């Protein structure tokens, strides 16, 4: 199992609710994907311009499929336009 | 419920296994804490010097208690000595 943390910092002046409308479309479609265990959207408690997904996937192969999915290819470039930075880490659990 | 992502980048030359021995002590004790739902240790798939905990807590009050716990007060300063940087975000889920 792979956990992914995708942390986005929005550009100053971006309307957070506008960003979330797009982000929720990705959430809805992604949760239907094979191999997606969890895909949740969050806002930082102190800074609402930090929007982060915390994700659980069966393996790296399904993450690659996700990145090539229609909803990602279509919506993620729109989300990126609204972000100042994006930080993505793929993690494996350490026992 | 609050999710916490604590991302540590280790200093160059730090022995990851040495860091993990200390970090696992925090994991063991933290999982016994009231209000701790999940507390998991991860390594970045591409960069083993990035060690991240992904955590779930009942509320912010129990996180404050955790930060004042004996194991945190004792071991976290030791962990910090081995880190180049630490990034902590507390998140609430956005529906």
PDB file of N, CA and C in Angstrom, chain B residues 11-85:
ATOM      1  N   UNK B  11      19.252  15.245   8.008  1.00  0.00           N
ATOM      2  CA  UNK B  11      20.515  15.868   7.593  1.00  0.00           C
ATOM      3  C   UNK B  11      21.321  14.890   6.748  1.00  0.00           C
ATOM      4  N   UNK B  12      22.112  15.410   5.803  1.00  0.00           N
ATOM      5  CA  UNK B  12      22.950  14.510   5.005  1.00  0.00           C
ATOM      6  C   UNK B  12      23.875  13.713   5.932  1.00  0.00           C
ATOM      7  N   UNK B  13      24.009  12.452   5.660  1.00  0.00           N
ATOM      8  CA  UNK B  13      24.913  11.609   6.442  1.00  0.00           C
ATOM      9  C   UNK B  13      24.277  10.958   7.662  1.00  0.00           C
ATOM     10  N   UNK B  14      23.058  11.377   8.015  1.00  0.00           N
ATOM     11  CA  UNK B  14      22.385  10.744   9.162  1.00  0.00           C
ATOM     12  C   UNK B  14      21.976   9.322   8.781  1.00  0.00           C
ATOM     13  N   UNK B  15      22.223   8.403   9.687  1.00  0.00           N
ATOM     14  CA  UNK B  15      21.849   7.008   9.476  1.00  0.00           C
ATOM     15  C   UNK B  15      20.334   6.867   9.697  1.00  0.00           C
ATOM     16  N   UNK B  16      19.637   6.520   8.624  1.00  0.00           N
ATOM     17  CA  UNK B  16      18.166   6.472   8.681  1.00  0.00           C
ATOM     18  C   UNK B  16      17.705   5.466   9.732  1.00  0.00           C
ATOM     19  N   UNK B  17      18.382   4.330   9.809  1.00  0.00           N
ATOM     20  CA  UNK B  17      17.959   3.284  10.757  1.00  0.00           C
ATOM     21  C   UNK B  17      18.099   3.767  12.204  1.00  0.00           C
ATOM     22  N   UNK B  18      19.121   4.562  12.456  1.00  0.00           N
ATOM     23  CA  UNK B  18      19.327   5.145  13.783  1.00  0.00           C
ATOM     24  C   UNK B  18      18.157   6.092  14.136  1.00  0.00           C
ATOM     25  N   UNK B  19      17.776   6.896  13.157  1.00  0.00           N
ATOM     26  CA  UNK B  19      16.630   7.802  13.338  1.00  0.00           C
ATOM     27  C   UNK B  19      15.356   6.995  13.610  1.00  0.00           C
ATOM     28  N   UNK B  20      15.185   5.920  12.849  1.00  0.00           N
ATOM     29  CA  UNK B  20      13.950   5.127  12.973  1.00  0.00           C
ATOM     30  C   UNK B  20      13.848   4.434  14.328  1.00  0.00           C
ATOM     31  N   UNK B  21      14.975   4.050  14.901  1.00  0.00           N
ATOM     32  CA  UNK B  21      14.949   3.408  16.229  1.00  0.00           C
ATOM     33  C   UNK B  21      14.311   4.361  17.248  1.00  0.00           C
ATOM     34  N   UNK B  22      14.709   5.627  17.189  1.00  0.00           N
ATOM     35  CA  UNK B  22      14.114   6.641  18.081  1.00  0.00           C
ATOM     36  C   UNK B  22      12.645   6.902  17.715  1.00  0.00           C
ATOM     37  N   UNK B  23      12.394   7.049  16.424  1.00  0.00           N
ATOM     38  CA  UNK B  23      11.035   7.387  15.967  1.00  0.00           C
ATOM     39  C   UNK B  23      10.034   6.291  16.346  1.00  0.00           C
ATOM     40  N   UNK B  24      10.483   5.030  16.279  1.00  0.00           N
ATOM     41  CA  UNK B  24       9.580   3.921  16.629  1.00  0.00           C
ATOM     42  C   UNK B  24       9.183   3.956  18.106  1.00  0.00           C
ATOM     43  N   UNK B  25      10.077   4.480  18.951  1.00  0.00           N
ATOM     44  CA  UNK B  25       9.715   4.605  20.374  1.00  0.00           C
ATOM     45  C   UNK B  25       8.555   5.574  20.532  1.00  0.00           C
ATOM     46  N   UNK B  26       8.610   6.679  19.774  1.00  0.00           N
ATOM     47  CA  UNK B  26       7.512   7.649  19.823  1.00  0.00           C
ATOM     48  C   UNK B  26       6.219   6.996  19.323  1.00  0.00           C
ATOM     49  N   UNK B  27       6.320   6.235  18.251  1.00  0.00           N
ATOM     50  CA  UNK B  27       5.134   5.567  17.688  1.00  0.00           C
ATOM     51  C   UNK B  27       4.493   4.657  18.737  1.00  0.00           C
ATOM     52  N   UNK B  28       5.307   3.810  19.356  1.00  0.00           N
ATOM     53  CA  UNK B  28       4.794   2.839  20.328  1.00  0.00           C
ATOM     54  C   UNK B  28       4.054   3.536  21.467  1.00  0.00           C
ATOM     55  N   UNK B  29       4.657   4.574  22.018  1.00  0.00           N
ATOM     56  CA  UNK B  29       4.041   5.268  23.154  1.00  0.00           C
ATOM     57  C   UNK B  29       2.818   6.084  22.716  1.00  0.00           C
ATOM     58  N   UNK B  30       2.922   6.704  21.551  1.00  0.00           N
ATOM     59  CA  UNK B  30       1.833   7.572  21.082  1.00  0.00           C
ATOM     60  C   UNK B  30       0.561   6.777  20.812  1.00  0.00           C
ATOM     61  N   UNK B  31       0.727   5.577  20.291  1.00  0.00           N
ATOM     62  CA  UNK B  31      -0.457   4.754  19.989  1.00  0.00           C
ATOM     63  C   UNK B  31      -1.250   4.382  21.242  1.00  0.00           C
ATOM     64  N   UNK B  32      -0.596   4.493  22.403  1.00  0.00           N
ATOM     65  CA  UNK B  32      -1.308   4.196  23.659  1.00  0.00           C
ATOM     66  C   UNK B  32      -2.105   5.410  24.144  1.00  0.00           C
ATOM     67  N   UNK B  33      -1.864   6.583  23.528  1.00  0.00           N
ATOM     68  CA  UNK B  33      -2.475   7.824  24.030  1.00  0.00           C
ATOM     69  C   UNK B  33      -3.975   7.884  23.732  1.00  0.00           C
ATOM     70  N   UNK B  34      -4.691   8.465  24.659  1.00  0.00           N
ATOM     71  CA  UNK B  34      -6.126   8.721  24.502  1.00  0.00           C
ATOM     72  C   UNK B  34      -6.310   9.724  23.360  1.00  0.00           C
ATOM     73  N   UNK B  35      -7.226   9.419  22.463  1.00  0.00           N
ATOM     74  CA  UNK B  35      -7.515  10.368  21.389  1.00  0.00           C
ATOM     75  C   UNK B  35      -6.686  10.166  20.141  1.00  0.00           C
ATOM     76  N   UNK B  36      -5.726   9.241  20.189  1.00  0.00           N
ATOM     77  CA  UNK B  36      -4.920   8.927  19.001  1.00  0.00           C
ATOM     78  C   UNK B  36      -5.625   7.827  18.209  1.00  0.00           C
ATOM     79  N   UNK B  37      -6.053   8.151  16.999  1.00  0.00           N
ATOM     80  CA  UNK B  37      -6.772   7.180  16.163  1.00  0.00           C
ATOM     81  C   UNK B  37      -5.782   6.412  15.282  1.00  0.00           C
ATOM     82  N   UNK B  38      -4.831   7.140  14.719  1.00  0.00           N
ATOM     83  CA  UNK B  38      -3.820   6.520  13.845  1.00  0.00           C
ATOM     84  C   UNK B  38      -2.519   7.299  13.973  1.00  0.00           C
ATOM     85  N   UNK B  39      -1.407   6.597  13.964  1.00  0.00           N
ATOM     86  CA  UNK B  39      -0.099   7.261  14.034  1.00  0.00           C
ATOM     87  C   UNK B  39       0.875   6.338  13.314  1.00  0.00           C
ATOM     88  N   UNK B  40       1.201   6.684  12.064  1.00  0.00           N
ATOM     89  CA  UNK B  40       1.989   5.769  11.238  1.00  0.00           C
ATOM     90  C   UNK B  40       3.229   6.476  10.694  1.00  0.00           C
ATOM     91  N   UNK B  41       4.284   5.704  10.612  1.00  0.00           N
ATOM     92  CA  UNK B  41       5.598   6.181  10.198  1.00  0.00           C
ATOM     93  C   UNK B  41       5.819   5.744   8.744  1.00  0.00           C
ATOM     94  N   UNK B  42       6.362   6.664   7.938  1.00  0.00           N
ATOM     95  CA  UNK B  42       6.576   6.367   6.510  1.00  0.00           C
ATOM     96  C   UNK B  42       7.926   6.863   6.038  1.00  0.00           C
ATOM     97  N   UNK B  43       8.394   6.211   4.965  1.00  0.00           N
ATOM     98  CA  UNK B  43       9.546   6.768   4.245  1.00  0.00           C
ATOM     99  C   UNK B  43       9.116   7.076   2.827  1.00  0.00           C
ATOM    100  N   UNK B  44       9.656   8.157   2.285  1.00  0.00           N
ATOM    101  CA  UNK B  44       9.370   8.509   0.906  1.00  0.00           C
ATOM    102  C   UNK B  44       9.903   7.406  -0.007  1.00  0.00           C
ATOM    103  N   UNK B  45       9.101   7.028  -0.995  1.00  0.00           N
ATOM    104  CA  UNK B  45       9.443   5.930  -1.901  1.00  0.00           C
ATOM    105  C   UNK B  45      10.736   6.245  -2.666  1.00  0.00           C
ATOM    106  N   UNK B  46      10.944   7.523  -3.002  1.00  0.00           N
ATOM    107  CA  UNK B  46      12.112   7.904  -3.822  1.00  0.00           C
ATOM    108  C   UNK B  46      13.280   8.427  -2.988  1.00  0.00           C
ATOM    109  N   UNK B  47      13.001   8.968  -1.801  1.00  0.00           N
ATOM    110  CA  UNK B  47      14.041   9.609  -0.990  1.00  0.00           C
ATOM    111  C   UNK B  47      13.941   9.130   0.460  1.00  0.00           C
ATOM    112  N   UNK B  48      14.759   8.107   0.818  1.00  0.00           N
ATOM    113  CA  UNK B  48      14.662   7.525   2.170  1.00  0.00           C
ATOM    114  C   UNK B  48      15.046   8.486   3.293  1.00  0.00           C
ATOM    115  N   UNK B  49      15.576   9.678   2.946  1.00  0.00           N
ATOM    116  CA  UNK B  49      15.885  10.657   4.000  1.00  0.00           C
ATOM    117  C   UNK B  49      14.670  11.530   4.326  1.00  0.00           C
ATOM    118  N   UNK B  50      13.538  11.265   3.687  1.00  0.00           N
ATOM    119  CA  UNK B  50      12.286  11.937   4.064  1.00  0.00           C
ATOM    120  C   UNK B  50      11.450  10.949   4.863  1.00  0.00           C
ATOM    121  N   UNK B  51      11.249  11.259   6.143  1.00  0.00           N
ATOM    122  CA  UNK B  51      10.495  10.383   7.054  1.00  0.00           C
ATOM    123  C   UNK B  51       9.296  11.173   7.565  1.00  0.00           C
ATOM    124  N   UNK B  52       8.126  10.609   7.365  1.00  0.00           N
ATOM    125  CA  UNK B  52       6.888  11.353   7.612  1.00  0.00           C
ATOM    126  C   UNK B  52       5.925  10.538   8.463  1.00  0.00           C
ATOM    127  N   UNK B  53       5.348  11.193   9.461  1.00  0.00           N
ATOM    128  CA  UNK B  53       4.244  10.525  10.156  1.00  0.00           C
ATOM    129  C   UNK B  53       2.932  11.073   9.613  1.00  0.00           C
ATOM    130  N   UNK B  54       1.984  10.184   9.432  1.00  0.00           N
ATOM    131  CA  UNK B  54       0.617  10.567   9.073  1.00  0.00           C
ATOM    132  C   UNK B  54      -0.247  10.120  10.249  1.00  0.00           C
ATOM    133  N   UNK B  55      -0.979  11.076  10.798  1.00  0.00           N
ATOM    134  CA  UNK B  55      -1.632  10.867  12.087  1.00  0.00           C
ATOM    135  C   UNK B  55      -3.117  11.244  12.028  1.00  0.00           C
ATOM    136  N   UNK B  56      -3.904  10.574  12.844  1.00  0.00           N
ATOM    137  CA  UNK B  56      -5.308  10.968  13.021  1.00  0.00           C
ATOM    138  C   UNK B  56      -5.585  11.095  14.512  1.00  0.00           C
ATOM    139  N   UNK B  57      -6.182  12.217  14.870  1.00  0.00           N
ATOM    140  CA  UNK B  57      -6.463  12.512  16.278  1.00  0.00           C
ATOM    141  C   UNK B  57      -7.922  12.932  16.441  1.00  0.00           C
ATOM    142  N   UNK B  58      -8.462  12.673  17.622  1.00  0.00           N
ATOM    143  CA  UNK B  58      -9.879  13.016  17.850  1.00  0.00           C
ATOM    144  C   UNK B  58     -10.137  14.514  17.757  1.00  0.00           C
ATOM    145  N   UNK B  59      -9.214  15.322  18.287  1.00  0.00           N
ATOM    146  CA  UNK B  59      -9.381  16.782  18.269  1.00  0.00           C
ATOM    147  C   UNK B  59      -8.035  17.460  18.579  1.00  0.00           C
ATOM    148  N   UNK B  60      -8.034  18.789  18.577  1.00  0.00           N
ATOM    149  CA  UNK B  60      -6.769  19.512  18.787  1.00  0.00           C
ATOM    150  C   UNK B  60      -6.284  19.420  20.234  1.00  0.00           C
ATOM    151  N   UNK B  61      -7.216  19.294  21.151  1.00  0.00           N
ATOM    152  CA  UNK B  61      -6.863  19.183  22.567  1.00  0.00           C
ATOM    153  C   UNK B  61      -5.949  17.973  22.820  1.00  0.00           C
ATOM    154  N   UNK B  62      -6.296  16.834  22.236  1.00  0.00           N
ATOM    155  CA  UNK B  62      -5.466  15.642  22.463  1.00  0.00           C
ATOM    156  C   UNK B  62      -4.102  15.768  21.770  1.00  0.00           C
ATOM    157  N   UNK B  63      -4.045  16.545  20.696  1.00  0.00           N
ATOM    158  CA  UNK B  63      -2.743  16.794  20.041  1.00  0.00           C
ATOM    159  C   UNK B  63      -1.865  17.639  20.970  1.00  0.00           C
ATOM    160  N   UNK B  64      -2.474  18.631  21.606  1.00  0.00           N
ATOM    161  CA  UNK B  64      -1.714  19.445  22.563  1.00  0.00           C
ATOM    162  C   UNK B  64      -1.198  18.596  23.718  1.00  0.00           C
ATOM    163  N   UNK B  65      -2.041  17.695  24.206  1.00  0.00           N
ATOM    164  CA  UNK B  65      -1.608  16.772  25.262  1.00  0.00           C
ATOM    165  C   UNK B  65      -0.430  15.922  24.787  1.00  0.00           C
ATOM    166  N   UNK B  66      -0.558  15.417  23.561  1.00  0.00           N
ATOM    167  CA  UNK B  66       0.506  14.592  22.960  1.00  0.00           C
ATOM    168  C   UNK B  66       1.828  15.362  22.921  1.00  0.00           C
ATOM    169  N   UNK B  67       1.758  16.618  22.510  1.00  0.00           N
ATOM    170  CA  UNK B  67       2.994  17.408  22.393  1.00  0.00           C
ATOM    171  C   UNK B  67       3.664  17.641  23.755  1.00  0.00           C
ATOM    172  N   UNK B  68       2.871  17.528  24.817  1.00  0.00           N
ATOM    173  CA  UNK B  68       3.424  17.709  26.163  1.00  0.00           C
ATOM    174  C   UNK B  68       3.728  16.379  26.852  1.00  0.00           C
ATOM    175  N   UNK B  69       3.521  15.271  26.144  1.00  0.00           N
ATOM    176  CA  UNK B  69       3.716  13.956  26.762  1.00  0.00           C
ATOM    177  C   UNK B  69       5.205  13.725  27.055  1.00  0.00           C
ATOM    178  N   UNK B  70       5.464  12.833  27.994  1.00  0.00           N
ATOM    179  CA  UNK B  70       6.850  12.553  28.398  1.00  0.00           C
ATOM    180  C   UNK B  70       7.684  12.050  27.212  1.00  0.00           C
ATOM    181  N   UNK B  71       7.125  11.108  26.449  1.00  0.00           N
ATOM    182  CA  UNK B  71       7.905  10.556  25.320  1.00  0.00           C
ATOM    183  C   UNK B  71       8.223  11.619  24.268  1.00  0.00           C
ATOM    184  N   UNK B  72       7.268  12.545  24.020  1.00  0.00           N
ATOM    185  CA  UNK B  72       7.550  13.614  23.048  1.00  0.00           C
ATOM    186  C   UNK B  72       8.601  14.576  23.579  1.00  0.00           C
ATOM    187  N   UNK B  73       8.410  14.999  24.814  1.00  0.00           N
ATOM    188  CA  UNK B  73       9.339  15.960  25.411  1.00  0.00           C
ATOM    189  C   UNK B  73      10.769  15.408  25.434  1.00  0.00           C
ATOM    190  N   UNK B  74      10.868  14.094  25.600  1.00  0.00           N
ATOM    191  CA  UNK B  74      12.176  13.460  25.728  1.00  0.00           C
ATOM    192  C   UNK B  74      12.798  13.117  24.358  1.00  0.00           C
ATOM    193  N   UNK B  75      11.995  12.529  23.477  1.00  0.00           N
ATOM    194  CA  UNK B  75      12.574  11.968  22.243  1.00  0.00           C
ATOM    195  C   UNK B  75      12.548  12.957  21.066  1.00  0.00           C
ATOM    196  N   UNK B  76      11.514  13.802  20.966  1.00  0.00           N
ATOM    197  CA  UNK B  76      11.407  14.687  19.789  1.00  0.00           C
ATOM    198  C   UNK B  76      12.621  15.625  19.659  1.00  0.00           C
ATOM    199  N   UNK B  77      13.142  16.198  20.755  1.00  0.00           N
ATOM    200  CA  UNK B  77      14.345  17.032  20.593  1.00  0.00           C
ATOM    201  C   UNK B  77      15.529  16.249  20.011  1.00  0.00           C
ATOM    202  N   UNK B  78      15.616  14.953  20.364  1.00  0.00           N
ATOM    203  CA  UNK B  78      16.683  14.104  19.800  1.00  0.00           C
ATOM    204  C   UNK B  78      16.479  13.906  18.294  1.00  0.00           C
ATOM    205  N   UNK B  79      15.216  13.695  17.909  1.00  0.00           N
ATOM    206  CA  UNK B  79      14.902  13.533  16.484  1.00  0.00           C
ATOM    207  C   UNK B  79      15.238  14.813  15.721  1.00  0.00           C
ATOM    208  N   UNK B  80      14.883  15.950  16.326  1.00  0.00           N
ATOM    209  CA  UNK B  80      15.105  17.236  15.638  1.00  0.00           C
ATOM    210  C   UNK B  80      16.585  17.493  15.355  1.00  0.00           C
ATOM    211  N   UNK B  81      17.445  17.004  16.234  1.00  0.00           N
ATOM    212  CA  UNK B  81      18.886  17.181  16.017  1.00  0.00           C
ATOM    213  C   UNK B  81      19.352  16.492  14.729  1.00  0.00           C
ATOM    214  N   UNK B  82      18.624  15.438  14.334  1.00  0.00           N
ATOM    215  CA  UNK B  82      19.015  14.662  13.152  1.00  0.00           C
ATOM    216  C   UNK B  82      18.354  15.172  11.868  1.00  0.00           C
ATOM    217  N   UNK B  83      17.471  16.183  12.015  1.00  0.00           N
ATOM    218  CA  UNK B  83      16.714  16.684  10.861  1.00  0.00           C
ATOM    219  C   UNK B  83      17.280  17.986  10.314  1.00  0.00           C
ATOM    220  N   UNK B  84      17.199  18.107   9.013  1.00  0.00           N
ATOM    221  CA  UNK B  84      17.529  19.358   8.335  1.00  0.00           C
ATOM    222  C   UNK B  84      16.320  20.295   8.431  1.00  0.00           C
ATOM    223  N   UNK B  85      15.117  19.735   8.292  1.00  0.00           N
ATOM    224  CA  UNK B  85      13.885  20.534   8.343  1.00  0.00           C
ATOM    225  C   UNK B  85      12.719  19.681   8.818  1.00  0.00           C
TER     226      UNK B  85
END
